[in-house]
Amino acid sequence: MSAPQQITVLGATGSIGLSTLDVIARHPERYQVFALSGFSRLVELESLCMLYRPRYAVVADAAAARALQDSLHAAGLATRVLCGDEGLCEVAAHPDVDAVMAAIVGAAGLKPTLAAVEAGKKVLLANKEALVMSGALFMQAVRQSGAVLLPIDSEHNAIFQCLPGDYARGLQQVGVRRIMLTASGGPFRETPLEQLAGVTPEQACAHPNWSMGRKISVDSASMMNKGLELIEACWLFDARPAQVEVVIHPQSVIHSLVDYVDGSVLAQLGNPDMRTPISHALAWPQRIDSGVAPLDLFAIARLDFQAPDEQRFPCLRLARQAAEQGGTAPAMLNAANEVAVAAFLERRIRFPEIASIIDSVLNAEPAIAVEDLDTVLVADRQARERAGHWLNRRG
Ligand code: NAD
Ligand code: MG
């Protein structure tokens, strides 16, 4: 038996990070934690360090690093504590690392995820915002470094499983007609439209099928999550936006489908538990036990499908617009959305205003071609500023 693979978990204290550690703990002979990162939940990060004894831990700043370093030393651990983007990039690209779980939420994950890609690692991508922002550069870096990019988003992991191994030749070449991206429709799928202005962050975060971080929960409620996933799918599978159809499937049992020219439609099914795509990507091309219960089709009994309603979910239309525009548009969309979601979670704006902010930012300034990472970071910063102005004007 070969030595265990060394795994860096970026965003270890989050929902995906914890599910990843749960899978790793089931297979100590296969996987060892090399590094863990956390941002605000430092007590949790400390407990995770005690449990997994990583070589490195990474926190936000020098003060937090000193505090964690002291308590880990006092507990007899040799873990070295680093901080900031630099620390994250170091543990993502370290020569001793085999695989990196990119599970930081939002644009904050871009640099370390790219660092892992550029170092040619096996990259398990949960941080969809990183790919949405920098799509062309990101995929170019994957090709140049030979990194193995495996999608963790359940939909994209499902599509990956339903595509043939040589899909990189081109979807048309391998006989794919379209990709069908399933969406639960979130907690407001049937809420009367006139009540959407009154919904609370708690209601938005109460997802019917999945337990997730707060930002992605709000994105699921607005269906911006599906919009970001549409852009993610275009980059991962080299698809045109028109080749990706969104299908509402409230039970979240079919995680997505691939429609072939001969009329065959392949789907991947499973209980809605992220440990399935995480285990799939960790062990790929092998299969390992994930701890997820077997699917009980008799208990599920029925599977429903609906077309999405763009009046109810304007964010989906805005994301499709950004996907078609290309260039810096997806980075602008993502940045405006991050600011808007944070404002909604702080109760500064109403739920429907998330889409209003994104619409005004996306349509204030034309997108430009992406030359380099700087173009992306400038577009991100400007979109955040514009969204900030929108919030200030509103008071
Ligand atoms: P979460 O909020 O539960 O966890 C986020 C993690 O990122 C935490 O460890 C946090 O400490 C860290 N973090 C937050 N801000 C940071 C910053 N500025 N710098 C460094 N680290 C920071 O989120 P989650 O639900 O685990 O989602 C993580 C990513 O995975 C997101 O991109 C999300 O879209 C994606 N994803 C999540 C799920 C899910 O089921 N939760 C499913 C598919 C994709
Ligand atoms: Mg998803």
CSV table of C-alpha atoms and ligand atoms in Angstrom, one decimal:
chain,number,residue,atom,x,y,z
A,1,MET,CA,0.0,0.0,0.0
A,2,SER,CA,1.4,3.4,-1.0
A,3,ALA,CA,1.8,6.3,1.5
A,4,PRO,CA,-1.4,8.3,2.2
A,5,GLN,CA,-2.1,11.2,-0.1
A,6,GLN,CA,-1.5,14.6,1.4
A,7,ILE,CA,-4.6,16.8,1.3
A,8,THR,CA,-4.9,20.6,1.8
A,9,VAL,CA,-8.4,21.7,2.7
A,10,LEU,CA,-9.0,25.4,2.1
A,11,GLY,CA,-12.1,26.5,3.9
A,12,ALA,CA,-11.9,23.6,6.4
A,13,THR,CA,-14.3,25.2,8.9
A,14,GLY,CA,-17.1,25.5,6.3
A,15,SER,CA,-19.8,23.1,5.2
A,16,ILE,CA,-17.8,21.6,2.4
A,17,GLY,CA,-14.6,21.6,4.4
A,18,LEU,CA,-16.2,19.6,7.2
A,19,SER,CA,-17.8,17.1,4.8
A,20,THR,CA,-14.4,16.6,3.2
A,21,LEU,CA,-12.8,16.0,6.6
A,22,ASP,CA,-15.6,13.5,7.4
A,23,VAL,CA,-14.7,11.5,4.3
A,24,ILE,CA,-11.0,11.7,4.9
A,25,ALA,CA,-11.5,10.4,8.5
A,26,ARG,CA,-13.1,7.3,7.0
A,27,HIS,CA,-10.0,6.5,5.0
A,28,PRO,CA,-6.9,7.2,7.1
A,29,GLU,CA,-4.9,4.7,5.1
A,30,ARG,CA,-5.6,6.7,1.9
A,31,TYR,CA,-5.6,10.4,3.0
A,32,GLN,CA,-3.8,12.5,5.4
A,33,VAL,CA,-4.5,16.2,6.2
A,34,PHE,CA,-1.6,18.3,5.1
A,35,ALA,CA,-3.1,21.8,5.8
A,36,LEU,CA,-6.3,23.3,7.0
A,37,SER,CA,-7.5,26.9,6.6
A,38,GLY,CA,-10.2,28.9,8.4
A,39,PHE,CA,-11.2,32.5,8.5
A,40,SER,CA,-13.5,33.5,11.3
A,41,ARG,CA,-14.3,30.3,13.2
A,42,LEU,CA,-11.0,29.9,14.9
A,43,VAL,CA,-12.1,27.8,17.9
A,44,GLU,CA,-13.4,25.3,15.4
A,45,LEU,CA,-10.2,25.4,13.4
A,46,GLU,CA,-8.2,24.8,16.6
A,47,SER,CA,-10.3,21.7,17.3
A,48,LEU,CA,-9.9,20.5,13.8
A,49,CYS,CA,-6.1,20.9,14.1
A,50,MET,CA,-6.2,18.8,17.3
A,51,LEU,CA,-8.1,16.1,15.6
A,52,TYR,CA,-6.2,16.0,12.2
A,53,ARG,CA,-2.8,17.2,13.3
A,54,PRO,CA,-2.0,19.0,10.0
A,55,ARG,CA,1.5,20.1,9.0
A,56,TYR,CA,0.1,23.7,8.4
A,57,ALA,CA,-2.9,25.7,9.4
A,58,VAL,CA,-3.8,29.0,7.7
A,59,VAL,CA,-5.8,31.9,9.2
A,60,ALA,CA,-6.7,35.5,8.2
A,61,ASP,CA,-4.0,37.6,9.8
A,62,ALA,CA,-0.8,37.7,11.9
A,63,ALA,CA,-2.6,38.2,15.2
A,64,ALA,CA,-4.9,35.2,14.7
A,65,ALA,CA,-1.9,33.2,13.5
A,66,ARG,CA,0.1,34.0,16.7
A,67,ALA,CA,-2.9,33.1,19.0
A,68,LEU,CA,-3.5,29.8,17.2
A,69,GLN,CA,0.2,29.0,17.0
A,70,ASP,CA,0.5,29.5,20.8
A,71,SER,CA,-2.4,27.3,21.7
A,72,LEU,CA,-1.3,24.5,19.3
A,73,HIS,CA,2.2,24.5,20.7
A,74,ALA,CA,0.8,24.4,24.2
A,75,ALA,CA,-1.1,21.3,23.2
A,76,GLY,CA,2.1,19.7,21.9
A,77,LEU,CA,1.3,20.0,18.2
A,78,ALA,CA,4.0,20.8,15.6
A,79,THR,CA,1.6,22.5,13.2
A,80,ARG,CA,2.9,25.7,11.7
A,81,VAL,CA,0.4,28.5,11.4
A,82,LEU,CA,0.6,30.8,8.4
A,83,CYS,CA,-1.7,33.7,7.4
A,84,GLY,CA,-3.3,35.6,4.6
A,85,ASP,CA,-3.3,35.0,0.9
A,86,GLU,CA,0.3,34.2,1.0
A,87,GLY,CA,-0.1,31.4,3.5
A,88,LEU,CA,-3.1,30.0,1.6
A,89,CYS,CA,-1.2,30.0,-1.7
A,90,GLU,CA,1.8,28.3,0.0
A,91,VAL,CA,-0.3,25.4,1.3
A,92,ALA,CA,-2.2,25.1,-2.0
A,93,ALA,CA,1.0,24.8,-4.1
A,94,HIS,CA,3.4,23.1,-1.6
A,95,PRO,CA,5.4,20.4,-3.3
A,96,ASP,CA,4.4,17.7,-0.8
A,97,VAL,CA,0.6,18.2,-1.5
A,98,ASP,CA,-1.2,15.8,-3.7
A,99,ALA,CA,-4.7,17.3,-3.7
A,100,VAL,CA,-6.3,20.5,-2.8
A,101,MET,CA,-10.0,20.9,-1.8
A,102,ALA,CA,-10.9,24.5,-2.8
A,103,ALA,CA,-13.8,25.2,-0.5
A,104,ILE,CA,-13.3,28.9,0.5
A,105,VAL,CA,-16.5,30.8,-0.4
A,106,GLY,CA,-16.4,33.6,-2.9
A,107,ALA,CA,-13.7,35.7,-4.6
A,108,ALA,CA,-11.5,35.2,-1.5
A,109,GLY,CA,-10.7,31.7,-2.9
A,110,LEU,CA,-9.5,32.8,-6.3
A,111,LYS,CA,-5.8,33.2,-5.6
A,112,PRO,CA,-5.2,30.0,-3.6
A,113,THR,CA,-7.3,28.0,-6.0
A,114,LEU,CA,-5.3,29.4,-9.0
A,115,ALA,CA,-2.1,28.7,-7.0
A,116,ALA,CA,-3.1,25.0,-6.7
A,117,VAL,CA,-3.9,24.8,-10.4
A,118,GLU,CA,-0.7,26.5,-11.5
A,119,ALA,CA,1.3,24.0,-9.3
A,120,GLY,CA,-0.4,21.2,-11.3
A,121,LYS,CA,-2.2,19.7,-8.3
A,122,LYS,CA,-5.3,17.6,-8.3
A,123,VAL,CA,-7.8,20.3,-7.5
A,124,LEU,CA,-11.3,19.5,-6.1
A,125,LEU,CA,-13.3,22.6,-7.0
A,126,ALA,CA,-16.1,23.6,-4.7
A,127,ASN,CA,-15.3,27.4,-4.9
A,128,LYS,CA,-17.3,28.0,-8.1
A,129,GLU,CA,-16.9,31.8,-7.8
A,130,ALA,CA,-13.1,31.4,-8.6
A,131,LEU,CA,-13.9,29.7,-11.9
A,132,VAL,CA,-16.8,32.1,-12.7
A,133,MET,CA,-14.5,35.1,-12.2
A,134,SER,CA,-11.5,34.0,-14.1
A,135,GLY,CA,-12.8,31.2,-16.4
A,136,ALA,CA,-10.6,31.5,-19.5
A,137,LEU,CA,-7.4,32.2,-17.4
A,138,PHE,CA,-8.3,29.4,-15.0
A,139,MET,CA,-8.9,26.8,-17.7
A,140,GLN,CA,-5.7,27.9,-19.6
A,141,ALA,CA,-3.7,27.4,-16.3
A,142,VAL,CA,-5.2,23.9,-16.0
A,143,ARG,CA,-4.1,23.0,-19.5
A,144,GLN,CA,-0.6,24.5,-19.0
A,145,SER,CA,0.2,22.9,-15.7
A,146,GLY,CA,-1.5,19.6,-16.3
A,147,ALA,CA,-3.6,20.0,-13.1
A,148,VAL,CA,-6.5,17.5,-12.7
A,149,LEU,CA,-9.6,19.6,-12.1
A,150,LEU,CA,-12.5,17.7,-10.6
A,151,PRO,CA,-15.9,19.4,-9.9
A,152,ILE,CA,-17.3,19.1,-6.4
A,153,ASP,CA,-20.5,21.1,-7.2
A,154,SER,CA,-23.0,18.2,-7.2
A,155,GLU,CA,-24.4,19.1,-10.6
A,156,HIS,CA,-21.0,19.4,-12.3
A,157,ASN,CA,-19.8,16.3,-10.6
A,158,ALA,CA,-22.9,14.5,-11.9
A,159,ILE,CA,-22.3,15.8,-15.5
A,160,PHE,CA,-18.6,14.8,-15.2
A,161,GLN,CA,-19.8,11.3,-14.3
A,162,CYS,CA,-22.3,11.2,-17.2
A,163,LEU,CA,-19.8,12.4,-19.9
A,164,PRO,CA,-17.4,10.0,-21.6
A,165,GLY,CA,-13.7,10.1,-20.5
A,166,ASP,CA,-12.6,11.9,-23.7
A,167,TYR,CA,-15.2,14.7,-23.5
A,168,ALA,CA,-12.3,17.3,-23.7
A,169,ARG,CA,-12.3,16.5,-27.5
A,170,GLY,CA,-15.5,18.7,-27.6
A,171,LEU,CA,-19.1,18.1,-26.7
A,172,GLN,CA,-20.2,17.8,-30.3
A,173,GLN,CA,-17.4,15.3,-31.1
A,174,VAL,CA,-18.6,13.0,-28.3
A,175,GLY,CA,-22.3,13.3,-29.3
A,176,VAL,CA,-23.6,15.5,-26.6
A,177,ARG,CA,-26.6,17.6,-27.5
A,178,ARG,CA,-27.1,19.5,-24.3
A,179,ILE,CA,-26.4,19.5,-20.6
A,180,MET,CA,-29.4,19.6,-18.2
A,181,LEU,CA,-28.5,21.3,-15.0
A,182,THR,CA,-31.0,20.5,-12.2
A,183,ALA,CA,-32.0,23.0,-9.5
A,184,SER,CA,-34.1,22.5,-6.5
A,185,GLY,CA,-35.8,25.9,-6.9
A,186,GLY,CA,-34.8,26.7,-3.2
A,187,PRO,CA,-37.1,27.7,-0.4
A,188,PHE,CA,-39.0,30.3,-2.4
A,189,ARG,CA,-40.0,28.2,-5.4
A,190,GLU,CA,-43.7,28.5,-4.6
A,191,THR,CA,-43.8,31.7,-2.4
A,192,PRO,CA,-46.3,34.2,-3.8
A,193,LEU,CA,-44.3,36.8,-5.8
A,194,GLU,CA,-45.6,39.7,-3.7
A,195,GLN,CA,-44.3,38.1,-0.5
A,196,LEU,CA,-40.7,37.9,-1.7
A,197,ALA,CA,-40.0,41.5,-0.6
A,198,GLY,CA,-40.7,40.4,3.0
A,199,VAL,CA,-38.6,37.2,3.3
A,200,THR,CA,-35.9,37.1,5.9
A,201,PRO,CA,-32.3,35.8,5.8
A,202,GLU,CA,-33.4,32.9,8.1
A,203,GLN,CA,-36.0,31.9,5.6
A,204,ALA,CA,-33.6,32.2,2.7
A,205,CYS,CA,-31.0,30.0,4.5
A,206,ALA,CA,-33.5,27.3,5.3
A,207,HIS,CA,-32.9,25.2,2.1
A,208,PRO,CA,-35.4,22.4,1.7
A,209,ASN,CA,-32.8,19.7,0.7
A,210,TRP,CA,-29.2,20.8,1.4
A,211,SER,CA,-27.4,22.1,4.5
A,212,MET,CA,-24.9,24.7,3.2
A,213,GLY,CA,-23.0,27.9,4.1
A,214,ARG,CA,-25.1,31.1,4.3
A,215,LYS,CA,-23.9,32.7,1.0
A,216,ILE,CA,-24.6,29.7,-1.2
A,217,SER,CA,-27.9,29.2,0.6
A,218,VAL,CA,-29.0,32.8,-0.4
A,219,ASP,CA,-27.7,32.1,-3.9
A,220,SER,CA,-29.9,29.0,-4.0
A,221,ALA,CA,-32.9,31.0,-2.9
A,222,SER,CA,-32.4,33.6,-5.6
A,223,MET,CA,-31.2,31.0,-8.1
A,224,MET,CA,-28.0,33.0,-8.7
A,225,ASN,CA,-26.4,29.7,-7.6
A,226,LYS,CA,-27.8,28.1,-10.7
A,227,GLY,CA,-26.6,31.1,-12.7
A,228,LEU,CA,-23.1,30.8,-11.4
A,229,GLU,CA,-23.3,27.0,-12.1
A,230,LEU,CA,-24.4,27.7,-15.7
A,231,ILE,CA,-21.2,29.7,-16.2
A,232,GLU,CA,-19.2,27.1,-14.3
A,233,ALA,CA,-20.5,24.4,-16.6
A,234,CYS,CA,-19.6,26.4,-19.7
A,235,TRP,CA,-16.0,26.6,-18.6
A,236,LEU,CA,-15.6,23.1,-17.2
A,237,PHE,CA,-17.1,21.3,-20.2
A,238,ASP,CA,-16.4,23.9,-22.9
A,239,ALA,CA,-20.1,24.4,-23.6
A,240,ARG,CA,-22.0,27.4,-25.0
A,241,PRO,CA,-24.5,28.9,-22.7
A,242,ALA,CA,-27.3,27.9,-25.1
A,243,GLN,CA,-26.2,24.2,-24.6
A,244,VAL,CA,-27.0,24.3,-20.9
A,245,GLU,CA,-30.6,24.1,-19.9
A,246,VAL,CA,-31.8,24.7,-16.3
A,247,VAL,CA,-34.4,22.3,-15.0
A,248,ILE,CA,-36.1,22.7,-11.7
A,249,HIS,CA,-36.3,19.4,-9.9
A,250,PRO,CA,-37.5,19.9,-6.3
A,251,GLN,CA,-36.5,16.6,-4.9
A,252,SER,CA,-32.7,17.1,-5.6
A,253,VAL,CA,-32.2,13.4,-6.3
A,254,ILE,CA,-31.1,13.7,-10.0
A,255,HIS,CA,-28.0,15.9,-9.7
A,256,SER,CA,-27.9,16.7,-13.5
A,257,LEU,CA,-28.2,15.0,-16.9
A,258,VAL,CA,-26.4,14.8,-20.2
A,259,ASP,CA,-28.5,14.5,-23.4
A,260,TYR,CA,-26.9,12.7,-26.3
A,261,VAL,CA,-27.7,13.0,-30.0
A,262,ASP,CA,-29.0,9.5,-30.2
A,263,GLY,CA,-31.7,10.3,-27.6
A,264,SER,CA,-30.0,8.7,-24.7
A,265,VAL,CA,-30.1,10.8,-21.5
A,266,LEU,CA,-27.7,9.9,-18.8
A,267,ALA,CA,-28.2,11.1,-15.2
A,268,GLN,CA,-26.5,10.7,-11.9
A,269,LEU,CA,-28.7,10.2,-8.9
A,270,GLY,CA,-28.1,10.1,-5.1
A,271,ASN,CA,-29.2,11.4,-1.8
A,272,PRO,CA,-28.5,15.1,-1.5
A,273,ASP,CA,-25.3,14.8,0.6
A,274,MET,CA,-22.1,16.5,-0.6
A,275,ARG,CA,-20.0,13.6,0.7
A,276,THR,CA,-20.9,11.7,-2.5
A,277,PRO,CA,-19.3,14.2,-5.0
A,278,ILE,CA,-16.4,14.8,-2.5
A,279,SER,CA,-15.7,11.1,-2.2
A,280,HIS,CA,-16.0,10.7,-6.0
A,281,ALA,CA,-13.5,13.4,-6.7
A,282,LEU,CA,-11.1,12.4,-3.9
A,283,ALA,CA,-10.8,8.8,-5.1
A,284,TRP,CA,-11.3,9.3,-8.8
A,285,PRO,CA,-11.0,7.2,-10.9
A,286,GLN,CA,-11.7,4.7,-8.0
A,287,ARG,CA,-14.7,4.6,-5.7
A,288,ILE,CA,-14.7,4.7,-2.0
A,289,ASP,CA,-17.3,4.6,0.8
A,290,SER,CA,-18.6,8.1,1.6
A,291,GLY,CA,-20.9,7.4,4.5
A,292,VAL,CA,-23.9,8.4,2.5
A,293,ALA,CA,-27.0,6.2,2.9
A,294,PRO,CA,-28.1,4.2,-0.1
A,295,LEU,CA,-30.8,5.9,-2.2
A,296,ASP,CA,-34.3,4.6,-1.4
A,297,LEU,CA,-36.3,5.1,-4.5
A,298,PHE,CA,-39.4,3.7,-2.9
A,299,ALA,CA,-39.3,6.3,-0.2
A,300,ILE,CA,-38.7,9.1,-2.8
A,301,ALA,CA,-41.5,7.6,-4.9
A,302,ARG,CA,-41.7,10.5,-7.5
A,303,LEU,CA,-39.4,12.9,-9.3
A,304,ASP,CA,-40.8,16.2,-10.6
A,305,PHE,CA,-39.6,18.7,-13.1
A,306,GLN,CA,-40.5,22.3,-14.0
A,307,ALA,CA,-39.1,25.1,-16.2
A,308,PRO,CA,-37.6,28.0,-14.2
A,309,ASP,CA,-39.7,31.2,-14.0
A,310,GLU,CA,-37.4,34.2,-14.8
A,311,GLN,CA,-39.8,36.7,-13.4
A,312,ARG,CA,-39.5,34.9,-10.0
A,313,PHE,CA,-35.7,34.3,-10.5
A,314,PRO,CA,-34.3,37.3,-12.4
A,315,CYS,CA,-30.8,36.4,-11.2
A,316,LEU,CA,-30.8,33.4,-13.5
A,317,ARG,CA,-31.5,35.7,-16.5
A,318,LEU,CA,-28.7,38.1,-15.4
A,319,ALA,CA,-26.2,35.2,-15.1
A,320,ARG,CA,-27.1,33.9,-18.6
A,321,GLN,CA,-26.6,37.5,-19.9
A,322,ALA,CA,-23.2,37.6,-18.3
A,323,ALA,CA,-22.3,34.2,-19.7
A,324,GLU,CA,-23.2,35.3,-23.2
A,325,GLN,CA,-21.4,38.6,-22.8
A,326,GLY,CA,-18.2,36.9,-21.6
A,327,GLY,CA,-15.0,38.9,-20.8
A,328,THR,CA,-15.3,40.6,-17.4
A,329,ALA,CA,-19.1,40.3,-17.2
A,330,PRO,CA,-19.1,37.1,-15.0
A,331,ALA,CA,-16.6,38.7,-12.6
A,332,MET,CA,-18.8,41.8,-12.4
A,333,LEU,CA,-21.9,39.6,-11.8
A,334,ASN,CA,-20.2,37.6,-9.1
A,335,ALA,CA,-18.8,40.7,-7.3
A,336,ALA,CA,-22.1,42.5,-7.4
A,337,ASN,CA,-23.8,39.4,-6.1
A,338,GLU,CA,-21.4,38.9,-3.2
A,339,VAL,CA,-22.0,42.5,-2.1
A,340,ALA,CA,-25.7,42.2,-2.5
A,341,VAL,CA,-26.0,38.9,-0.6
A,342,ALA,CA,-23.9,40.3,2.3
A,343,ALA,CA,-26.2,43.3,2.4
A,344,PHE,CA,-29.3,41.1,2.5
A,345,LEU,CA,-27.8,38.9,5.2
A,346,GLU,CA,-27.1,42.1,7.2
A,347,ARG,CA,-30.8,43.1,6.6
A,348,ARG,CA,-29.8,46.3,4.7
A,349,ILE,CA,-31.8,45.3,1.6
A,350,ARG,CA,-34.8,43.3,0.7
A,351,PHE,CA,-34.5,40.0,-1.1
A,352,PRO,CA,-35.6,41.2,-4.6
A,353,GLU,CA,-33.1,44.0,-4.4
A,354,ILE,CA,-30.3,41.5,-4.8
A,355,ALA,CA,-31.2,41.2,-8.5
A,356,SER,CA,-31.7,45.0,-8.8
A,357,ILE,CA,-28.1,45.7,-7.6
A,358,ILE,CA,-26.6,43.1,-9.9
A,359,ASP,CA,-28.7,44.4,-12.8
A,360,SER,CA,-27.5,47.9,-12.3
A,361,VAL,CA,-23.8,46.9,-11.9
A,362,LEU,CA,-23.8,44.6,-14.9
A,363,ASN,CA,-25.5,47.2,-17.1
A,364,ALA,CA,-23.6,50.3,-15.9
A,365,GLU,CA,-20.5,49.6,-17.8
A,366,PRO,CA,-19.7,47.3,-20.7
A,367,ALA,CA,-17.6,44.2,-20.0
A,368,ILE,CA,-14.1,44.1,-21.5
A,369,ALA,CA,-11.9,41.3,-22.7
A,370,VAL,CA,-9.9,39.5,-20.0
A,371,GLU,CA,-6.2,40.0,-20.7
A,372,ASP,CA,-4.7,38.8,-17.4
A,373,LEU,CA,-5.6,38.3,-13.7
A,374,ASP,CA,-5.3,42.0,-13.1
A,375,THR,CA,-8.2,42.7,-15.5
A,376,VAL,CA,-10.3,40.3,-13.5
A,377,LEU,CA,-9.3,41.8,-10.1
A,378,VAL,CA,-10.0,45.4,-11.3
A,379,ALA,CA,-13.4,44.4,-12.7
A,380,ASP,CA,-14.2,42.7,-9.4
A,381,ARG,CA,-13.1,45.8,-7.4
A,382,GLN,CA,-15.0,48.2,-9.6
A,383,ALA,CA,-18.2,46.1,-9.5
A,384,ARG,CA,-18.0,46.0,-5.7
A,385,GLU,CA,-17.6,49.8,-5.6
A,386,ARG,CA,-20.6,50.3,-7.9
A,387,ALA,CA,-22.7,47.9,-5.7
A,388,GLY,CA,-21.5,49.8,-2.7
A,389,HIS,CA,-22.6,53.1,-4.2
A,390,TRP,CA,-26.0,51.6,-5.0
A,391,LEU,CA,-26.3,50.6,-1.3
A,392,ASN,CA,-25.2,54.1,-0.1
A,393,ARG,CA,-27.7,55.9,-2.4
A,394,ARG,CA,-30.4,53.8,-1.0
A,395,GLY,CA,-29.3,54.8,2.6
B,1,NAD,P1,-19.2,28.1,4.3
B,1,NAD,O1,-19.6,29.5,4.5
B,1,NAD,O2,-19.8,27.0,5.1
B,1,NAD,O3,-17.6,27.9,4.4
B,1,NAD,C1,-16.7,28.9,3.8
B,1,NAD,C2,-15.3,28.6,4.2
B,1,NAD,O4,-14.5,29.7,3.6
B,1,NAD,C3,-15.0,28.7,5.7
B,1,NAD,O5,-14.0,27.7,6.1
B,1,NAD,C4,-14.5,30.1,5.9
B,1,NAD,O6,-13.7,30.2,7.1
B,1,NAD,C5,-13.8,30.3,4.6
B,1,NAD,N1,-13.7,31.8,4.3
B,1,NAD,C6,-14.8,32.6,4.2
B,1,NAD,N2,-14.3,33.9,3.9
B,1,NAD,C7,-13.0,33.8,3.7
B,1,NAD,C8,-12.0,34.7,3.3
B,1,NAD,N3,-12.2,36.0,3.1
B,1,NAD,N4,-10.7,34.3,3.3
B,1,NAD,C9,-10.4,33.0,3.5
B,1,NAD,N5,-11.3,32.0,3.9
B,1,NAD,C10,-12.6,32.4,4.0
B,1,NAD,O7,-19.4,27.8,2.7
B,1,NAD,P2,-19.7,26.3,2.0
B,1,NAD,O8,-21.1,26.1,1.9
B,1,NAD,O9,-18.8,25.3,2.6
B,1,NAD,O10,-19.2,26.7,0.5
B,1,NAD,C11,-17.9,26.8,0.1
B,1,NAD,C12,-17.8,26.8,-1.4
B,1,NAD,O11,-18.3,25.6,-1.9
B,1,NAD,C13,-18.6,28.0,-2.0
B,1,NAD,O12,-17.9,28.5,-3.1
B,1,NAD,C14,-19.9,27.3,-2.5
B,1,NAD,O13,-20.5,27.9,-3.6
B,1,NAD,C15,-19.4,25.9,-2.8
B,1,NAD,N6,-20.3,24.8,-2.8
B,1,NAD,C16,-20.9,24.5,-1.6
B,1,NAD,C17,-21.9,23.5,-1.5
B,1,NAD,C18,-22.5,23.1,-0.2
B,1,NAD,O14,-23.3,22.1,-0.1
B,1,NAD,N7,-22.2,23.7,0.9
B,1,NAD,C19,-22.2,22.8,-2.6
B,1,NAD,C20,-21.6,23.2,-3.9
B,1,NAD,C21,-20.7,24.2,-3.9
B,2,MG,MG,-24.5,22.9,-6.9
